[in-house]
Short mmCIF file of N, CA, C and O in Angstrom, two decimals:
data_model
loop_
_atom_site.label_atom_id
_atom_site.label_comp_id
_atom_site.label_asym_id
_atom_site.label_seq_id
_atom_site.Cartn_x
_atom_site.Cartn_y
_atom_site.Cartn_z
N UNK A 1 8.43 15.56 19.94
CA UNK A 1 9.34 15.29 18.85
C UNK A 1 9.16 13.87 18.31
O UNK A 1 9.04 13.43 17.17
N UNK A 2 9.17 13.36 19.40
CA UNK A 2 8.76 11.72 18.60
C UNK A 2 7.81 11.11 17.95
O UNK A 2 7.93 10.14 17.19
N UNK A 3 6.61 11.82 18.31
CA UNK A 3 5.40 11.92 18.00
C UNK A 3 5.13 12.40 16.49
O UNK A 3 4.23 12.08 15.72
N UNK A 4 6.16 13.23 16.35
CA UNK A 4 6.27 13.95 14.86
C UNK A 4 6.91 13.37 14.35
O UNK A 4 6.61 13.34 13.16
N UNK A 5 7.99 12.64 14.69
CA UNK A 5 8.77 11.72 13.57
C UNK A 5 7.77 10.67 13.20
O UNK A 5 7.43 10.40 12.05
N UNK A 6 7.28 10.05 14.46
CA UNK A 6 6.03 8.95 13.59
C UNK A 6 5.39 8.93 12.52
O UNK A 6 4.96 8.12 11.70
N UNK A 7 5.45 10.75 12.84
CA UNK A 7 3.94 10.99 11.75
C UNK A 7 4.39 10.41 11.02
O UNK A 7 4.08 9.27 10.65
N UNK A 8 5.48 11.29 10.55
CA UNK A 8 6.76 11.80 9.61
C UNK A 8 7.15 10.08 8.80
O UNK A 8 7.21 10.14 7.57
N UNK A 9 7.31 9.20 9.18
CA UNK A 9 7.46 7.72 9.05
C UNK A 9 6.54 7.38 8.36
O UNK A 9 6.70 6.89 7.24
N UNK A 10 5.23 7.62 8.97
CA UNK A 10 4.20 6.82 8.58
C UNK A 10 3.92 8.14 7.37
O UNK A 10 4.08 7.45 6.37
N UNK A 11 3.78 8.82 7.11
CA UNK A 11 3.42 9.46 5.91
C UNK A 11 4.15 9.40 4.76
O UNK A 11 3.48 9.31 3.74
N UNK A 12 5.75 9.43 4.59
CA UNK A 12 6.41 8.56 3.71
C UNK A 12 6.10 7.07 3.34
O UNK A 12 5.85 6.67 2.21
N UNK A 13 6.15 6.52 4.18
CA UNK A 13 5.31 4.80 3.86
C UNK A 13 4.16 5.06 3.38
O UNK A 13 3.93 4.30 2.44
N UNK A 14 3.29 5.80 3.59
CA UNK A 14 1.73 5.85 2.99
C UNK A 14 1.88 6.57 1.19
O UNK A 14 1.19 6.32 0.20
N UNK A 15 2.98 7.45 1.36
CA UNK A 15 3.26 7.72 -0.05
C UNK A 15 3.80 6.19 -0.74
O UNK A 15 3.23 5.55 -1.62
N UNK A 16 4.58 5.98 -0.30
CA UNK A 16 5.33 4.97 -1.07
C UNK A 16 4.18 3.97 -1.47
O UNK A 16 4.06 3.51 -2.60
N UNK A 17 3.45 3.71 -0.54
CA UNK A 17 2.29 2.75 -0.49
C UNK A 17 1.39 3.38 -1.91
O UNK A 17 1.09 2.78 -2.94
N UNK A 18 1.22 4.19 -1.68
CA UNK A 18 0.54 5.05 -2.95
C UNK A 18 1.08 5.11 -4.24
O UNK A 18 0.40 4.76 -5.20
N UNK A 19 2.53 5.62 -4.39
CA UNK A 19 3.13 5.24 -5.23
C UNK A 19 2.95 4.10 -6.23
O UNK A 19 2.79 4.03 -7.44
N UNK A 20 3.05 3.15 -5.09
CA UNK A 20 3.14 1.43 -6.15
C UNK A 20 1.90 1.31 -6.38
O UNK A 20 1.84 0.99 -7.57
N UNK A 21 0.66 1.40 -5.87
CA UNK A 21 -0.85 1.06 -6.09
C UNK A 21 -0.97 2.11 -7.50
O UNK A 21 -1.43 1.60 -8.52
N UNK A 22 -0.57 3.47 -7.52
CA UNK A 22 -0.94 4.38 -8.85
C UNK A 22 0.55 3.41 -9.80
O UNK A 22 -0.08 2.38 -10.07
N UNK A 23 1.30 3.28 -10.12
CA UNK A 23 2.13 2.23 -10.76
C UNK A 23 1.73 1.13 -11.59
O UNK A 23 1.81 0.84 -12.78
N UNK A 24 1.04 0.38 -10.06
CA UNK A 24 0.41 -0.90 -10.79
C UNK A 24 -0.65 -0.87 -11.52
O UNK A 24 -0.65 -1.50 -12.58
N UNK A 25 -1.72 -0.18 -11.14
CA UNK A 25 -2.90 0.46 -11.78
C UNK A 25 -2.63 1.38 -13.17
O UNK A 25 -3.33 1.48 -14.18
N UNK A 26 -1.19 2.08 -12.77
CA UNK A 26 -0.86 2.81 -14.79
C UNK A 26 -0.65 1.39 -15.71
O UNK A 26 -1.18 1.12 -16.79
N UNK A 27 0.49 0.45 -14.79
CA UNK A 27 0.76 -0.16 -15.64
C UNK A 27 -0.36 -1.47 -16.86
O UNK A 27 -0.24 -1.70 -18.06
N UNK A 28 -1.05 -1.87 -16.13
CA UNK A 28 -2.89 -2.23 -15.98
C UNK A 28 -3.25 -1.35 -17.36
O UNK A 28 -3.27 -1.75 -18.53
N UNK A 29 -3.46 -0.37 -16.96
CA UNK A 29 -4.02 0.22 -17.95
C UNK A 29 -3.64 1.04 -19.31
O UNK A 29 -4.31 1.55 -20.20
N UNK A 30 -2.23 0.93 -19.02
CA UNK A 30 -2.06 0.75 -20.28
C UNK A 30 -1.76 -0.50 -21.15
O UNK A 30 -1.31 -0.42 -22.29
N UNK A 31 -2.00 -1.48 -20.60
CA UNK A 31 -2.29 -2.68 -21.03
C UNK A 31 -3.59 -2.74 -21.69
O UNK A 31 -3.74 -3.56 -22.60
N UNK A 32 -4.50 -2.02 -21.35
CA UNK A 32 -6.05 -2.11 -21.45
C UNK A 32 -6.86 -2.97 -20.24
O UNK A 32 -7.73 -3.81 -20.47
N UNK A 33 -6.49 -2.69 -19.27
CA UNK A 33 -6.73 -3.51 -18.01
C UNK A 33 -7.22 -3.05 -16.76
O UNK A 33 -6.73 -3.20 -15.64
N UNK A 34 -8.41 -2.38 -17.20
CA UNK A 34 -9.17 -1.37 -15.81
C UNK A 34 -9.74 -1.63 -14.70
O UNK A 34 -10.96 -1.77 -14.63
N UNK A 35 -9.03 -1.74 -13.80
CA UNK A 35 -9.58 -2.33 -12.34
C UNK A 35 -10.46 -0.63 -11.39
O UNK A 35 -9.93 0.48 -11.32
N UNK A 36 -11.78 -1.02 -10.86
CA UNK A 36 -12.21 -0.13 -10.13
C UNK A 36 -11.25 0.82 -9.00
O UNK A 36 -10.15 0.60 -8.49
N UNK A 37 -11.97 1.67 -8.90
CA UNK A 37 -10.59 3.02 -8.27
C UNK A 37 -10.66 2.35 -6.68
O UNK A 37 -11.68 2.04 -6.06
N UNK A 38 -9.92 2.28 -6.45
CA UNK A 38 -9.21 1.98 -4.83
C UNK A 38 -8.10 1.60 -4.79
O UNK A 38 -7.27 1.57 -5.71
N UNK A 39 -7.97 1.22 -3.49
CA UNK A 39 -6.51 0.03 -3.40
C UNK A 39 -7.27 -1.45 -3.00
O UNK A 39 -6.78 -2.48 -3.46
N UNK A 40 -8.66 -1.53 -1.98
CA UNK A 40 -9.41 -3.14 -2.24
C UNK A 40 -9.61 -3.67 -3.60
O UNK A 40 -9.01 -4.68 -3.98
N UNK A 41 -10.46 -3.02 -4.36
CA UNK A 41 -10.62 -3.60 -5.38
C UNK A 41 -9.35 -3.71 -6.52
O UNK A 41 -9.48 -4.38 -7.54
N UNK A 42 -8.39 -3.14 -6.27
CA UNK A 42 -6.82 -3.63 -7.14
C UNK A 42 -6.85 -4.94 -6.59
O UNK A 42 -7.19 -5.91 -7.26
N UNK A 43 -6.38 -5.06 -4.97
CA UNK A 43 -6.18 -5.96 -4.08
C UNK A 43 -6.72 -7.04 -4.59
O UNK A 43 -5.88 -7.80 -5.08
N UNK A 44 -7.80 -7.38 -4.65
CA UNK A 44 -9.12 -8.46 -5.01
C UNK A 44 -8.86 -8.98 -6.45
O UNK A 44 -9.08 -10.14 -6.82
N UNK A 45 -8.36 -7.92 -7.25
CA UNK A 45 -8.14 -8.12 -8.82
C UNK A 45 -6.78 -8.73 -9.32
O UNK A 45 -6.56 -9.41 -10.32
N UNK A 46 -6.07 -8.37 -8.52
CA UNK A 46 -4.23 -8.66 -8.80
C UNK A 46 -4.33 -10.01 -9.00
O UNK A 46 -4.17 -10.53 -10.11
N UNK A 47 -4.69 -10.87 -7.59
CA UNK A 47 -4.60 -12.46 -7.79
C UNK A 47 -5.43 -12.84 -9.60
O UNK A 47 -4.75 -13.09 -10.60
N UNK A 48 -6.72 -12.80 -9.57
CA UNK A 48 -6.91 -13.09 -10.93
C UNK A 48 -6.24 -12.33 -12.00
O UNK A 48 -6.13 -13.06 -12.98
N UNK A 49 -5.78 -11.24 -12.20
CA UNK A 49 -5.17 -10.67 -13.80
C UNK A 49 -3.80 -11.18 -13.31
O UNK A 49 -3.05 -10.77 -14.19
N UNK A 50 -3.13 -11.77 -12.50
CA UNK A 50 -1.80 -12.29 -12.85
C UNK A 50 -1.65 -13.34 -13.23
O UNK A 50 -0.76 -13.73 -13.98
N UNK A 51 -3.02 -14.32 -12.47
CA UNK A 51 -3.10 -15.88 -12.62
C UNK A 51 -3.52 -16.09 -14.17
O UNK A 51 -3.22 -17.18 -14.68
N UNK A 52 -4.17 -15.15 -14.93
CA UNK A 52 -5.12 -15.39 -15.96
C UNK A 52 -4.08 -15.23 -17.27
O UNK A 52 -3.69 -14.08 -17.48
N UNK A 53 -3.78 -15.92 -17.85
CA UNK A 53 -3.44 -16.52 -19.28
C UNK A 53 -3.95 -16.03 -20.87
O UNK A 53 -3.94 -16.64 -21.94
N UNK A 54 -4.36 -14.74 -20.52
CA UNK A 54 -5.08 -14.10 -21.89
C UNK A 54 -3.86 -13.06 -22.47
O UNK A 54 -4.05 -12.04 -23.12
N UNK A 55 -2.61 -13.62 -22.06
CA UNK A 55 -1.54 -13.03 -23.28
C UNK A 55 -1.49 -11.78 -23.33
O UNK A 55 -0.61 -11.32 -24.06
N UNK A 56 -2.66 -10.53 -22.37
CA UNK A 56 -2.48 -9.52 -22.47
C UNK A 56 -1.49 -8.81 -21.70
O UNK A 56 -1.29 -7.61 -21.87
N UNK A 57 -0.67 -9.74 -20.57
CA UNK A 57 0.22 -9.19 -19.77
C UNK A 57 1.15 -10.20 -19.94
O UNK A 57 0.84 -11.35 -19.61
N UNK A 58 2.82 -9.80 -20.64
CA UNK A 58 3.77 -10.93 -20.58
C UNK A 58 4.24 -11.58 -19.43
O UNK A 58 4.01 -10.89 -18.44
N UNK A 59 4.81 -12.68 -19.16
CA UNK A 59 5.61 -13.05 -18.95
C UNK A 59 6.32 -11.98 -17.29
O UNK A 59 6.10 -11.87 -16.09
N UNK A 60 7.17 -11.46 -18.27
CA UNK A 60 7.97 -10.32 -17.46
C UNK A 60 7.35 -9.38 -16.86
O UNK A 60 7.77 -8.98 -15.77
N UNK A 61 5.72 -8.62 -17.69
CA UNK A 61 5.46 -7.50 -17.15
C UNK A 61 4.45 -8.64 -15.87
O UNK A 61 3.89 -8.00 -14.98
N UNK A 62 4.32 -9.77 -15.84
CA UNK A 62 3.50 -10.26 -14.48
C UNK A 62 4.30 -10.05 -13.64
O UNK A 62 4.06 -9.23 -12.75
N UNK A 63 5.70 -10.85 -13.71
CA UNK A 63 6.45 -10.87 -12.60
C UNK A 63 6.99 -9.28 -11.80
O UNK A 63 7.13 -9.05 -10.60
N UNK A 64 7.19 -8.45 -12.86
CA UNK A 64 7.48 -7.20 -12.22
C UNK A 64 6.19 -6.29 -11.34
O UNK A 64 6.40 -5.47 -10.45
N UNK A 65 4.79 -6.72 -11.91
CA UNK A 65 3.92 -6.11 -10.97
C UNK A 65 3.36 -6.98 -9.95
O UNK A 65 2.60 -6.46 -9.13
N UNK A 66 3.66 -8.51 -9.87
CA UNK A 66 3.75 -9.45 -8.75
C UNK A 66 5.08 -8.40 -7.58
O UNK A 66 4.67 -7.93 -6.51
N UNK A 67 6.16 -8.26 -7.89
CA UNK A 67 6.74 -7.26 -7.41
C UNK A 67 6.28 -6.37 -6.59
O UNK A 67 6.17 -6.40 -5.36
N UNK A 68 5.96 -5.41 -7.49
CA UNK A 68 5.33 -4.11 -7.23
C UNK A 68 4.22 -4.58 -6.49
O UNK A 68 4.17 -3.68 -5.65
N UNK A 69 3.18 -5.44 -6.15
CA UNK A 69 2.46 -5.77 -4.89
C UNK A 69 3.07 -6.62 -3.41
O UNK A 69 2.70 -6.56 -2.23
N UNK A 70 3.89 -7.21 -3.92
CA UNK A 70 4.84 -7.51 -2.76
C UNK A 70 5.28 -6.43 -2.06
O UNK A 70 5.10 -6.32 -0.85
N UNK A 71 5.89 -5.58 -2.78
CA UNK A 71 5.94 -4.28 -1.35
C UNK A 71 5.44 -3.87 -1.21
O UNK A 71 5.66 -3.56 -0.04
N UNK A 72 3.93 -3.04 -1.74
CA UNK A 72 2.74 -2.74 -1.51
C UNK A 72 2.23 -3.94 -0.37
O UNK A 72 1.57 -3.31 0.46
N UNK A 73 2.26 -5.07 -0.05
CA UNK A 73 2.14 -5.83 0.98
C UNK A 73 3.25 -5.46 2.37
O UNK A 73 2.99 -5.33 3.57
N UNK A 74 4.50 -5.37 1.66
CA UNK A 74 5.34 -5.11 2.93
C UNK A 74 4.92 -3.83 3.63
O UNK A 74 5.00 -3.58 4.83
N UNK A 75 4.40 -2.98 2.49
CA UNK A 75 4.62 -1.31 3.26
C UNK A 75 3.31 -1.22 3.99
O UNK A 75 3.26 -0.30 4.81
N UNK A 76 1.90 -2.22 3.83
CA UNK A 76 1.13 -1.99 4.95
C UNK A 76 1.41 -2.56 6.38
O UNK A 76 1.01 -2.12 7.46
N UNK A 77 2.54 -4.11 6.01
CA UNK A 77 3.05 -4.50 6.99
C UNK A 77 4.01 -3.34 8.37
O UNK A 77 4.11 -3.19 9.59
N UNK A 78 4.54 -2.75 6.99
CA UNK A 78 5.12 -1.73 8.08
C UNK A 78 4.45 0.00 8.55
O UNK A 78 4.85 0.75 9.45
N UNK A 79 3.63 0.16 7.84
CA UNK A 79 2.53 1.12 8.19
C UNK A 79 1.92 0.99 9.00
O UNK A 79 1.60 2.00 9.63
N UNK A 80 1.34 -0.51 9.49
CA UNK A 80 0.00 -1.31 10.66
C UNK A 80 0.66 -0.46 12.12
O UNK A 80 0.11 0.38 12.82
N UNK A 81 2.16 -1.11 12.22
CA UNK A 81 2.63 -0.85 13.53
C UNK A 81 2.77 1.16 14.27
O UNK A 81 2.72 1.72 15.36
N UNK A 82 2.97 1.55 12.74
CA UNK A 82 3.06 3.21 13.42
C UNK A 82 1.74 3.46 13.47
O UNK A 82 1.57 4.09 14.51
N UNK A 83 0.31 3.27 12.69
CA UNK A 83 -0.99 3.41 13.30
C UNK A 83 -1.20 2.98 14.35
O UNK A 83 -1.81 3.91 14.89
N UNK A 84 -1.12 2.03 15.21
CA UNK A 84 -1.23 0.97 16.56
C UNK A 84 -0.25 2.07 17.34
O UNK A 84 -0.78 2.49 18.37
N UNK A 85 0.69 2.45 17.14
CA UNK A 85 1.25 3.52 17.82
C UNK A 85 0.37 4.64 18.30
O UNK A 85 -0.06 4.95 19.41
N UNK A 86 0.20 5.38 16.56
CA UNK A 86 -0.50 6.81 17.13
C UNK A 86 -1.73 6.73 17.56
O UNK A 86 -2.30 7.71 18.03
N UNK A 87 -2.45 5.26 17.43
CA UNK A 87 -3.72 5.04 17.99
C UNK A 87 -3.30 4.97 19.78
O UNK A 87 -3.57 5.88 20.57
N UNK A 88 -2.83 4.09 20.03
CA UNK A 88 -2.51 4.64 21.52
C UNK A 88 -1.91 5.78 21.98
O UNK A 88 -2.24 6.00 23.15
N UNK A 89 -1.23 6.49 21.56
CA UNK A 89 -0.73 7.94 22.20
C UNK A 89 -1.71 8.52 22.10
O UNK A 89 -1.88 9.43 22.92
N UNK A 90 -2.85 8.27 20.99
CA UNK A 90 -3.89 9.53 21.45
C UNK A 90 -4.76 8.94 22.55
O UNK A 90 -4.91 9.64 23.55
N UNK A 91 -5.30 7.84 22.50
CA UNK A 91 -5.70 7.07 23.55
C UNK A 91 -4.95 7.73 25.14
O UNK A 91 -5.64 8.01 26.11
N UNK A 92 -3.88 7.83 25.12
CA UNK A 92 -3.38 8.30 26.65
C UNK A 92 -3.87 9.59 26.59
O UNK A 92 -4.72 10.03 27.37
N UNK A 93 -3.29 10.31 25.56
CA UNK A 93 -3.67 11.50 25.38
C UNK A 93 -5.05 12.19 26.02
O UNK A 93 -5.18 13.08 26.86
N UNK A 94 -5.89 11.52 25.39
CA UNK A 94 -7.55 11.75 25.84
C UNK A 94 -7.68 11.63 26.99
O UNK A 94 -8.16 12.54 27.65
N UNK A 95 -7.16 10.11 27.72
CA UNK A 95 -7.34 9.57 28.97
C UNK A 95 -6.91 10.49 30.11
O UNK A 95 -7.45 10.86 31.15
N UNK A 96 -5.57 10.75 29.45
CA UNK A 96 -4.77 11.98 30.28
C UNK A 96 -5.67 13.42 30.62
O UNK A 96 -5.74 14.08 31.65
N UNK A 97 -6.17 13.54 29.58
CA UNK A 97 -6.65 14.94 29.30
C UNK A 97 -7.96 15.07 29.72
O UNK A 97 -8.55 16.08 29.35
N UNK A 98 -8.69 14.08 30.59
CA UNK A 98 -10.19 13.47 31.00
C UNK A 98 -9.83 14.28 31.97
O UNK A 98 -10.58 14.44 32.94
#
């Protein structure tokens, strides 16, 4: 049972995580602002298209997708620990099952 709630945890966070990365990336592009398909290469790109001064993103729409990567930061923060989890239960698992 517990094992399934983890999942269950960590697969809502991985949506949510998903969520904001397809968000920030709509919002990008409909700006006219096409960053390569992943979540690294957003990652890599965010710092320069927020820092950069070409008037194509206001004011407001920086700060709200500075936002929208801040919890995209929190939610891998809190995703790391239920992987490190199910990475060791299977680890016993196997060991057990040797």
């Amino acid at each position: 049972m517990d094992l399934l709630t983890l999942h269950r945890v960590r697969s809502r966070l991985v949506g949510q995580r998903t969520g904001a990365i397809n968000q920030i990336r709509g919002f990008l592009i409909e700006r006219g602002i096409t960053v390569r398909q992943g979540p690294v290469p957003l990652r890599k790109a965010l710092a320069e298209i927020l820092s950069s001064n070409t008037g194509v993103l206001s004011p407001r729409m920086i700060g709200l997708i500075a936002d929208l990567a801040q919890d995209w930061r929190r939610l891998d923060e809190r995703i790391a620990p239920c992987r490190r989890r199910l990475r060791r239960w299977r680890s016993m698992t196997t060991v057990a099952s040797a």
